[in-house]
Short mmCIF file of C-alpha atoms in Angstrom, two decimals:
data_model
loop_
_atom_site.label_atom_id
_atom_site.label_comp_id
_atom_site.label_asym_id
_atom_site.label_seq_id
_atom_site.Cartn_x
_atom_site.Cartn_y
_atom_site.Cartn_z
CA MET A 1 250.10 0.99 248.67
CA GLY A 2 251.23 3.40 251.45
CA SER A 3 249.30 6.83 250.62
CA PRO A 4 245.95 5.30 249.92
CA ALA A 5 245.56 3.62 253.10
CA PRO A 6 244.99 6.56 255.47
CA ARG A 7 242.84 8.30 253.08
CA ALA A 8 240.42 5.64 253.05
CA ARG A 9 240.66 5.04 256.40
CA GLN A 10 239.84 8.94 256.40
CA THR A 11 236.86 8.57 254.56
CA LEU A 12 235.52 5.64 256.45
CA THR A 13 235.93 7.75 259.77
CA HIS A 14 233.90 10.32 257.63
CA LEU A 15 231.29 8.02 256.76
CA ARG A 16 230.97 6.44 260.21
CA GLU A 17 230.53 9.77 261.94
CA GLU A 18 227.90 10.66 259.21
CA SER A 19 225.99 7.44 259.97
CA ILE A 20 226.01 8.07 263.82
CA ARG A 21 225.00 11.67 263.47
CA ALA A 22 221.69 10.34 261.32
CA ILE A 23 221.26 7.84 263.73
CA VAL A 24 220.95 10.15 266.47
CA ALA A 25 218.96 12.50 264.59
CA SER A 26 216.60 9.94 263.47
CA GLU A 27 216.21 8.70 267.28
CA ARG A 28 215.52 12.29 268.07
CA ALA A 29 213.11 12.57 265.67
CA VAL A 30 211.22 9.64 266.71
CA GLU A 31 211.83 10.70 270.42
CA ARG A 32 210.09 14.00 269.46
CA ARG A 33 207.12 12.02 267.69
CA PHE A 34 206.73 10.02 270.65
CA ASN A 35 206.71 12.86 273.00
CA GLU A 36 204.35 14.76 270.64
CA ALA A 37 201.77 11.62 270.64
CA ARG A 38 201.80 11.49 274.47
CA LEU A 39 201.36 15.05 274.59
CA VAL A 40 198.44 15.01 272.08
CA ALA A 41 196.92 11.60 273.56
CA SER A 42 196.99 12.93 277.37
CA LEU A 43 195.32 16.17 276.49
CA ALA A 44 192.94 14.57 274.45
CA VAL A 45 191.93 12.16 277.22
CA ALA A 46 191.81 15.16 279.26
CA MET A 47 189.43 16.99 276.88
CA LEU A 48 187.28 13.99 276.46
CA LEU A 49 186.67 13.73 280.28
CA VAL A 50 185.92 17.53 280.11
CA GLY A 51 183.49 17.12 277.57
CA PHE A 52 181.70 14.17 279.09
CA LEU A 53 181.66 15.92 282.60
CA LEU A 54 180.23 18.94 281.02
CA VAL A 55 177.33 17.43 279.24
CA ALA A 56 176.63 15.41 282.31
CA GLN A 57 176.98 18.57 284.34
CA TRP A 58 174.58 20.42 282.06
CA ARG A 59 172.03 17.89 282.14
CA GLY A 60 172.02 17.48 285.90
CA ASN A 61 171.54 21.15 286.06
CA ALA A 62 168.93 21.30 283.84
CA SER A 63 167.10 18.78 285.88
CA PHE A 64 167.77 20.49 289.06
CA SER A 65 166.38 23.98 287.89
CA ALA A 66 163.56 21.92 286.61
CA THR A 67 162.30 21.02 290.36
CA LEU A 68 160.06 23.54 291.98
CA ASP A 69 162.48 23.69 294.90
CA ASN A 70 164.82 26.02 292.62
CA GLN A 71 161.92 28.13 291.12
CA SER A 72 161.81 31.71 292.27
CA ASP A 73 158.63 32.94 293.98
CA GLN A 74 157.18 34.90 290.81
CA ASN A 75 157.71 31.68 288.39
CA LEU A 76 156.12 29.55 291.13
CA ALA A 77 152.80 31.89 291.51
CA ILE A 78 152.71 31.85 287.62
CA LEU A 79 152.95 28.04 287.78
CA ILE A 80 150.08 28.11 290.50
CA GLU A 81 147.88 30.44 288.48
CA ASP A 82 148.09 28.36 285.25
CA LEU A 83 147.70 25.15 287.18
CA THR A 84 144.15 26.91 288.68
CA THR A 85 142.96 28.03 285.66
CA GLN A 86 143.60 24.54 284.09
CA ASN A 87 142.17 22.98 286.94
CA SER A 88 138.81 24.94 286.88
CA ALA A 89 138.56 24.36 283.31
CA LEU A 90 139.11 20.66 283.91
CA ARG A 91 136.43 20.94 286.57
CA ASN A 92 134.06 22.67 284.20
CA ASP A 93 134.57 19.93 281.62
CA VAL A 94 133.81 17.24 284.31
CA MET A 95 130.69 18.87 285.19
CA ARG A 96 129.48 19.44 281.58
CA LEU A 97 130.24 15.72 281.21
CA GLU A 98 128.20 14.51 283.91
CA VAL A 99 125.48 16.26 282.90
CA ARG A 100 125.79 14.58 279.62
CA ILE A 101 126.04 11.32 281.33
CA LEU A 102 122.90 12.02 283.44
CA ASP A 103 120.88 13.02 280.41
CA ALA A 104 122.14 9.80 278.55
CA GLU A 105 121.27 7.60 281.51
CA ARG A 106 117.71 9.42 282.02
CA ALA A 107 117.26 8.81 278.31
CA GLY A 108 118.59 5.18 278.16
CA LYS A 109 116.23 4.17 281.23
CA ASP A 110 112.74 2.92 281.25
CA ARG A 111 109.97 4.01 283.34
CA GLY A 112 110.62 0.95 285.69
CA GLU A 113 114.18 1.41 286.48
CA VAL A 114 113.42 5.11 286.96
CA LEU A 115 110.58 4.40 289.74
CA ASN A 116 113.01 1.48 291.14
CA ASP A 117 116.13 4.07 291.41
CA ALA A 118 113.65 6.61 292.91
CA ALA A 119 112.43 3.84 295.48
CA LYS A 120 115.69 3.33 296.52
CA GLU A 121 116.49 6.77 297.16
CA LEU A 122 113.38 7.21 298.68
CA ALA A 123 114.38 4.36 301.00
CA GLY A 124 117.68 5.56 302.11
CA ILE A 125 116.16 9.07 302.85
CA ARG A 126 113.66 7.46 304.83
CA ALA A 127 116.50 5.57 306.82
CA ILE A 128 118.23 8.75 307.32
CA ALA A 129 115.11 10.63 308.33
CA GLY A 130 113.92 7.55 310.85
CA LEU A 131 110.78 7.16 309.36
CA ASP A 132 111.30 3.03 309.42
CA PRO A 133 112.66 0.77 311.55
CA VAL A 134 115.87 -0.22 309.93
CA SER A 135 118.17 -3.30 310.72
CA GLY A 136 121.54 -4.82 309.21
CA PRO A 137 125.62 -4.80 310.31
CA GLY A 138 126.79 -2.27 312.27
CA VAL A 139 128.70 -1.47 315.97
CA ALA A 140 127.56 -1.60 319.38
CA VAL A 141 129.30 0.88 321.59
CA ALA A 142 128.79 0.30 325.52
CA LEU A 143 129.60 3.21 327.25
CA SER A 144 129.21 3.03 331.12
CA ASP A 145 129.46 5.92 333.33
CA PRO A 146 129.13 4.91 336.71
CA GLU A 147 129.81 8.56 338.03
CA ARG A 148 127.89 10.35 335.64
CA VAL A 149 130.60 12.69 334.28
CA LEU A 150 129.75 12.67 330.56
CA LEU A 151 128.31 15.61 328.73
CA PRO A 152 125.54 15.78 326.27
CA GLN A 153 128.35 17.28 323.96
CA ASP A 154 130.13 14.02 324.55
CA PHE A 155 127.40 12.32 322.68
CA VAL A 156 127.07 14.56 319.91
CA ALA A 157 130.51 13.82 319.48
CA LEU A 158 130.06 10.17 319.27
CA ILE A 159 126.99 10.75 317.15
CA ASN A 160 129.11 13.17 314.50
CA GLU A 161 132.01 10.77 314.56
CA LEU A 162 129.69 7.55 313.61
CA ARG A 163 128.03 9.60 310.86
CA ALA A 164 131.11 10.62 309.55
CA GLY A 165 132.31 6.80 309.76
CA GLY A 166 129.29 6.10 307.32
CA ALA A 167 126.41 5.08 309.91
CA GLU A 168 123.35 4.95 308.28
CA ALA A 169 121.36 5.22 311.44
CA ILE A 170 121.93 5.52 315.11
CA GLY A 171 120.24 4.93 318.05
CA ILE A 172 121.22 5.52 321.77
CA ASN A 173 119.61 3.17 324.42
CA GLY A 174 116.77 2.04 321.77
CA VAL A 175 115.89 5.63 320.90
CA ARG A 176 116.34 6.23 317.26
CA VAL A 177 118.54 9.52 316.77
CA VAL A 178 117.88 11.51 313.65
CA ALA A 179 118.90 14.96 312.47
CA SER A 180 115.93 16.59 314.66
CA SER A 181 116.92 14.69 317.84
CA GLY A 182 118.18 16.98 320.70
CA ILE A 183 120.42 15.48 323.50
CA SER A 184 120.41 17.25 326.73
CA GLY A 185 121.66 16.62 330.11
CA THR A 186 121.00 18.00 333.74
CA ASP A 187 122.96 16.80 336.60
CA GLY A 188 124.59 13.86 334.65
CA VAL A 189 121.24 12.64 333.13
CA MET A 190 120.93 12.22 329.52
CA ARG A 191 118.05 12.61 327.68
CA VAL A 192 117.54 12.11 323.96
CA GLY A 193 114.40 14.11 323.04
CA ASP A 194 112.03 13.55 325.76
CA THR A 195 113.49 10.32 326.71
CA SER A 196 115.86 9.79 330.24
CA LEU A 197 118.69 7.50 329.61
CA SER A 198 120.27 5.00 332.19
CA ALA A 199 123.89 5.52 332.98
CA ASN A 200 124.78 2.61 331.08
CA TYR A 201 124.36 3.62 327.36
CA GLU A 202 124.43 1.76 324.34
CA LEU A 203 124.93 3.29 321.09
CA LEU A 204 123.96 1.01 318.00
CA ALA A 205 124.83 2.30 314.40
CA ILE A 206 124.14 0.58 311.57
CA GLY A 207 126.59 0.92 308.42
CA ASP A 208 130.18 -0.70 307.48
CA ALA A 209 131.08 -2.34 310.85
CA ALA A 210 134.52 -2.22 310.23
CA ASN A 211 134.32 1.33 309.30
CA LEU A 212 132.49 2.65 312.27
CA GLU A 213 134.48 0.88 314.62
CA GLN A 214 137.84 2.52 312.99
CA SER A 215 136.31 5.75 313.14
CA LEU A 216 136.06 5.46 316.90
CA ALA A 217 138.95 3.40 317.87
CA LEU A 218 141.59 5.31 315.61
CA PRO A 219 144.57 6.39 317.86
CA GLY A 220 143.65 9.71 319.48
CA GLY A 221 139.83 8.98 318.39
CA LEU A 222 137.21 9.29 320.60
CA LYS A 223 137.13 6.11 322.33
CA ALA A 224 140.63 7.10 323.68
CA THR A 225 139.43 10.51 324.69
CA LEU A 226 136.36 9.09 326.57
CA SER A 227 138.05 6.60 328.25
CA THR A 228 140.38 9.08 329.96
CA PHE A 229 137.40 10.31 331.83
CA PRO A 230 136.87 8.85 335.35
CA GLY A 231 134.69 5.60 335.67
CA VAL A 232 134.14 5.60 331.97
CA THR A 233 134.59 2.61 329.60
CA VAL A 234 134.05 2.12 326.16
CA VAL A 235 133.59 -1.18 324.62
CA ILE A 236 133.11 -1.48 320.95
CA ASP A 237 131.67 -4.65 319.10
CA GLN A 238 130.90 -5.50 315.69
CA ARG A 239 127.74 -7.11 315.00
CA GLU A 240 125.94 -8.96 312.06
CA ALA A 241 122.65 -7.72 312.78
CA ILE A 242 121.46 -4.83 314.68
CA ALA A 243 117.69 -3.33 314.55
CA LEU A 244 116.63 0.08 315.51
CA PRO A 245 112.96 1.57 315.62
CA ALA A 246 111.67 3.98 313.90
CA ALA A 247 112.36 7.79 315.18
CA GLY A 248 109.45 8.72 317.89
CA THR A 249 108.84 5.23 319.07
CA SER A 250 110.78 3.52 321.66
CA MET B 1 192.44 19.90 265.96
CA VAL B 2 192.63 16.48 267.68
CA LEU B 3 191.73 18.14 270.75
CA LEU B 4 188.59 19.64 269.71
CA LEU B 5 187.68 16.26 268.27
CA ALA B 6 188.27 14.57 271.74
CA LEU B 7 186.03 17.33 273.29
CA ALA B 8 183.42 16.89 270.65
CA LEU B 9 183.72 12.97 271.13
CA GLY B 10 183.27 13.72 275.02
CA VAL B 11 180.24 15.42 274.59
CA ALA B 12 178.86 12.70 272.21
CA LEU B 13 179.70 10.28 274.95
CA GLY B 14 177.77 12.43 277.53
CA LEU B 15 175.16 12.76 275.24
CA LEU B 16 174.79 9.21 274.40
CA THR B 17 175.27 7.68 278.04
CA ASP B 18 172.18 9.80 279.16
CA ILE B 19 174.07 10.45 282.81
CA ALA B 20 172.80 13.22 284.97
CA ILE B 21 174.65 14.50 287.75
CA PRO B 22 172.46 14.35 290.84
CA ALA B 23 171.54 17.28 292.35
CA ALA B 24 173.48 16.90 295.51
CA VAL B 25 177.26 16.85 293.78
CA LEU B 26 176.21 19.30 291.10
CA THR B 27 178.36 22.19 292.49
CA TYR B 28 181.21 19.95 293.34
CA VAL B 29 181.29 18.59 289.63
CA GLY B 30 180.80 21.97 288.49
CA VAL B 31 183.89 23.44 289.93
CA ALA B 32 185.82 20.12 289.12
CA VAL B 33 184.73 20.39 285.55
CA LEU B 34 186.31 24.26 285.54
CA ALA B 35 189.30 22.91 287.17
CA ALA B 36 189.88 20.24 284.56
CA PHE B 37 189.40 22.77 281.55
CA ASP B 38 192.20 24.80 283.33
CA SER B 39 194.36 22.12 283.69
CA VAL B 40 193.93 21.04 279.85
CA LEU B 41 194.62 24.90 279.21
CA GLY B 42 197.81 24.86 281.09
CA GLY B 43 198.84 21.74 279.22
CA ILE B 44 198.49 23.27 275.96
CA ARG B 45 200.36 26.44 277.19
CA ALA B 46 203.03 24.04 278.41
CA SER B 47 203.32 22.08 275.41
CA LEU B 48 203.67 25.44 273.29
CA GLU B 49 206.47 26.37 275.50
CA HIS B 50 208.03 22.96 275.19
CA THR B 51 207.74 22.09 278.79
CA PHE B 52 205.20 19.73 278.45
CA ASP B 53 205.65 16.34 280.98
CA ASP B 54 202.68 13.90 280.64
CA LYS B 55 203.47 12.90 284.16
CA VAL B 56 203.03 16.31 285.61
CA PHE B 57 200.01 17.21 283.47
CA ALA B 58 198.30 13.59 284.48
CA PHE B 59 198.92 14.63 288.20
CA GLY B 60 197.76 18.12 287.83
CA PHE B 61 194.69 17.34 286.14
CA LEU B 62 193.74 14.82 288.69
CA THR B 63 194.73 17.12 291.87
CA ASN B 64 193.45 20.31 290.39
CA THR B 65 189.85 18.51 289.85
CA LEU B 66 189.67 16.73 293.02
CA LEU B 67 191.11 19.43 295.24
CA ALA B 68 188.60 21.69 293.86
CA ALA B 69 185.84 19.53 294.60
CA LEU B 70 186.89 19.05 298.17
CA ILE B 71 187.53 22.82 298.74
CA VAL B 72 183.86 23.13 297.89
CA PHE B 73 182.95 19.97 299.89
CA ILE B 74 184.97 21.16 302.81
CA GLY B 75 183.01 24.74 302.53
CA ASP B 76 179.54 23.08 302.51
CA ARG B 77 180.63 21.14 305.51
CA ILE B 78 182.04 23.94 307.75
CA GLY B 79 179.21 26.33 306.89
CA VAL B 80 181.37 28.35 304.35
CA ARG B 81 179.06 27.66 301.35
CA GLU B 82 180.70 30.84 299.69
CA LEU B 83 183.74 28.63 299.58
CA TYR B 84 182.96 27.60 296.14
CA LEU B 85 183.19 31.08 294.92
CA ALA B 86 186.94 31.08 295.85
CA ALA B 87 187.35 27.99 293.81
CA VAL B 88 185.59 29.26 290.79
CA VAL B 89 187.31 32.84 290.94
CA ALA B 90 190.81 31.29 291.41
CA PHE B 91 190.20 28.80 288.61
CA GLY B 92 188.30 31.39 286.54
CA ILE B 93 191.61 33.97 286.76
CA ARG B 94 193.96 30.94 286.07
CA LEU B 95 191.81 29.92 283.17
CA PHE B 96 191.80 33.48 281.44
CA ASP B 97 195.29 33.72 282.17
CA ASN B 98 196.33 30.07 280.32
CA LEU B 99 194.16 31.19 277.84
CA GLY B 100 195.64 34.61 277.11
CA ILE B 101 199.25 33.07 277.11
CA VAL B 102 198.32 30.04 274.80
CA ARG B 103 196.76 32.75 272.50
CA ARG B 104 199.98 34.74 272.25
CA LEU B 105 202.25 31.71 271.81
CA LEU B 106 200.05 30.72 269.08
CA PHE B 107 199.94 34.06 267.39
CA GLN B 108 204.04 34.13 267.79
CA ARG B 109 204.60 30.95 266.40
CA LYS B 110 202.32 32.04 263.33
CA GLY B 111 204.34 35.24 263.13
CA TRP B 112 201.25 37.28 263.37
CA GLU B 113 203.14 39.38 266.15
#
């Protein structure tokens, strides 16, 4: 009973040490695995981010170089050339199609309508030429110049501005102004054709009243310019009905 | 393998979400991407050398990218637009260094050297 006891103890100690070693080894293995997993996971997350940013960057760069700002001069010239060619081709198309529309309209209309159109056109031309007295809505521009500082070119500018604003007929102090009217002035006395004008001018223009007023009264426009001359006042008002005589009668 | 998969996943994510980096920050993000890629290569190298530490890696990754973008940003602000070149060159050299070391370590491990 005395001798087997220490041997058994020895075996037990040995077993215990062995199992401890096994536990430590397995713990290490687990730790290594764990560390490896963390390693791969963090690297993978970083890779994911890199991939994502790469694509976003790629796309951002693609759209960046697509903007005109970043094209070389040569590229821009080519682009412009292309667009010009395309534009002229399209313009040709438009012309061709317009001609076809006109043809179709002409074919589709009966005589009465054609005559009607012609009459309308004729009326418009007569209004522009000042052959007939006309009336309609428009603006009245009251221009007083007690010191006689206005020059003929100021009136020409006014008339041009009104025409550009869509005036169909224009008169100064009851004298119809047409394409052939001349405005002259000596010593501050204005003449339209052969008619001398008094110093209180009244320009009448028939057309879209709002547009006409705007064309004169816009900031930096003629009204502002003329008002800076000494003594000159400009008053614009829109009227429902304005009547102008035919040219050559006053 | 897992890393390549992650990269592919990131690319796919980027393609799916349809996000484009705005032109104003394009250079910043570009340099930041370079820095991030350099960090990842550095991490792979460290893992092959058995000195990898995930905290060090995460911190290095963040600071590298942010610093890279910051350098470009500062360059823009102080009128040295070419400062981004410094970042590009620095990260480019590091990138190839790391790549070379990773390649050598991998070869050693496979016993080809």
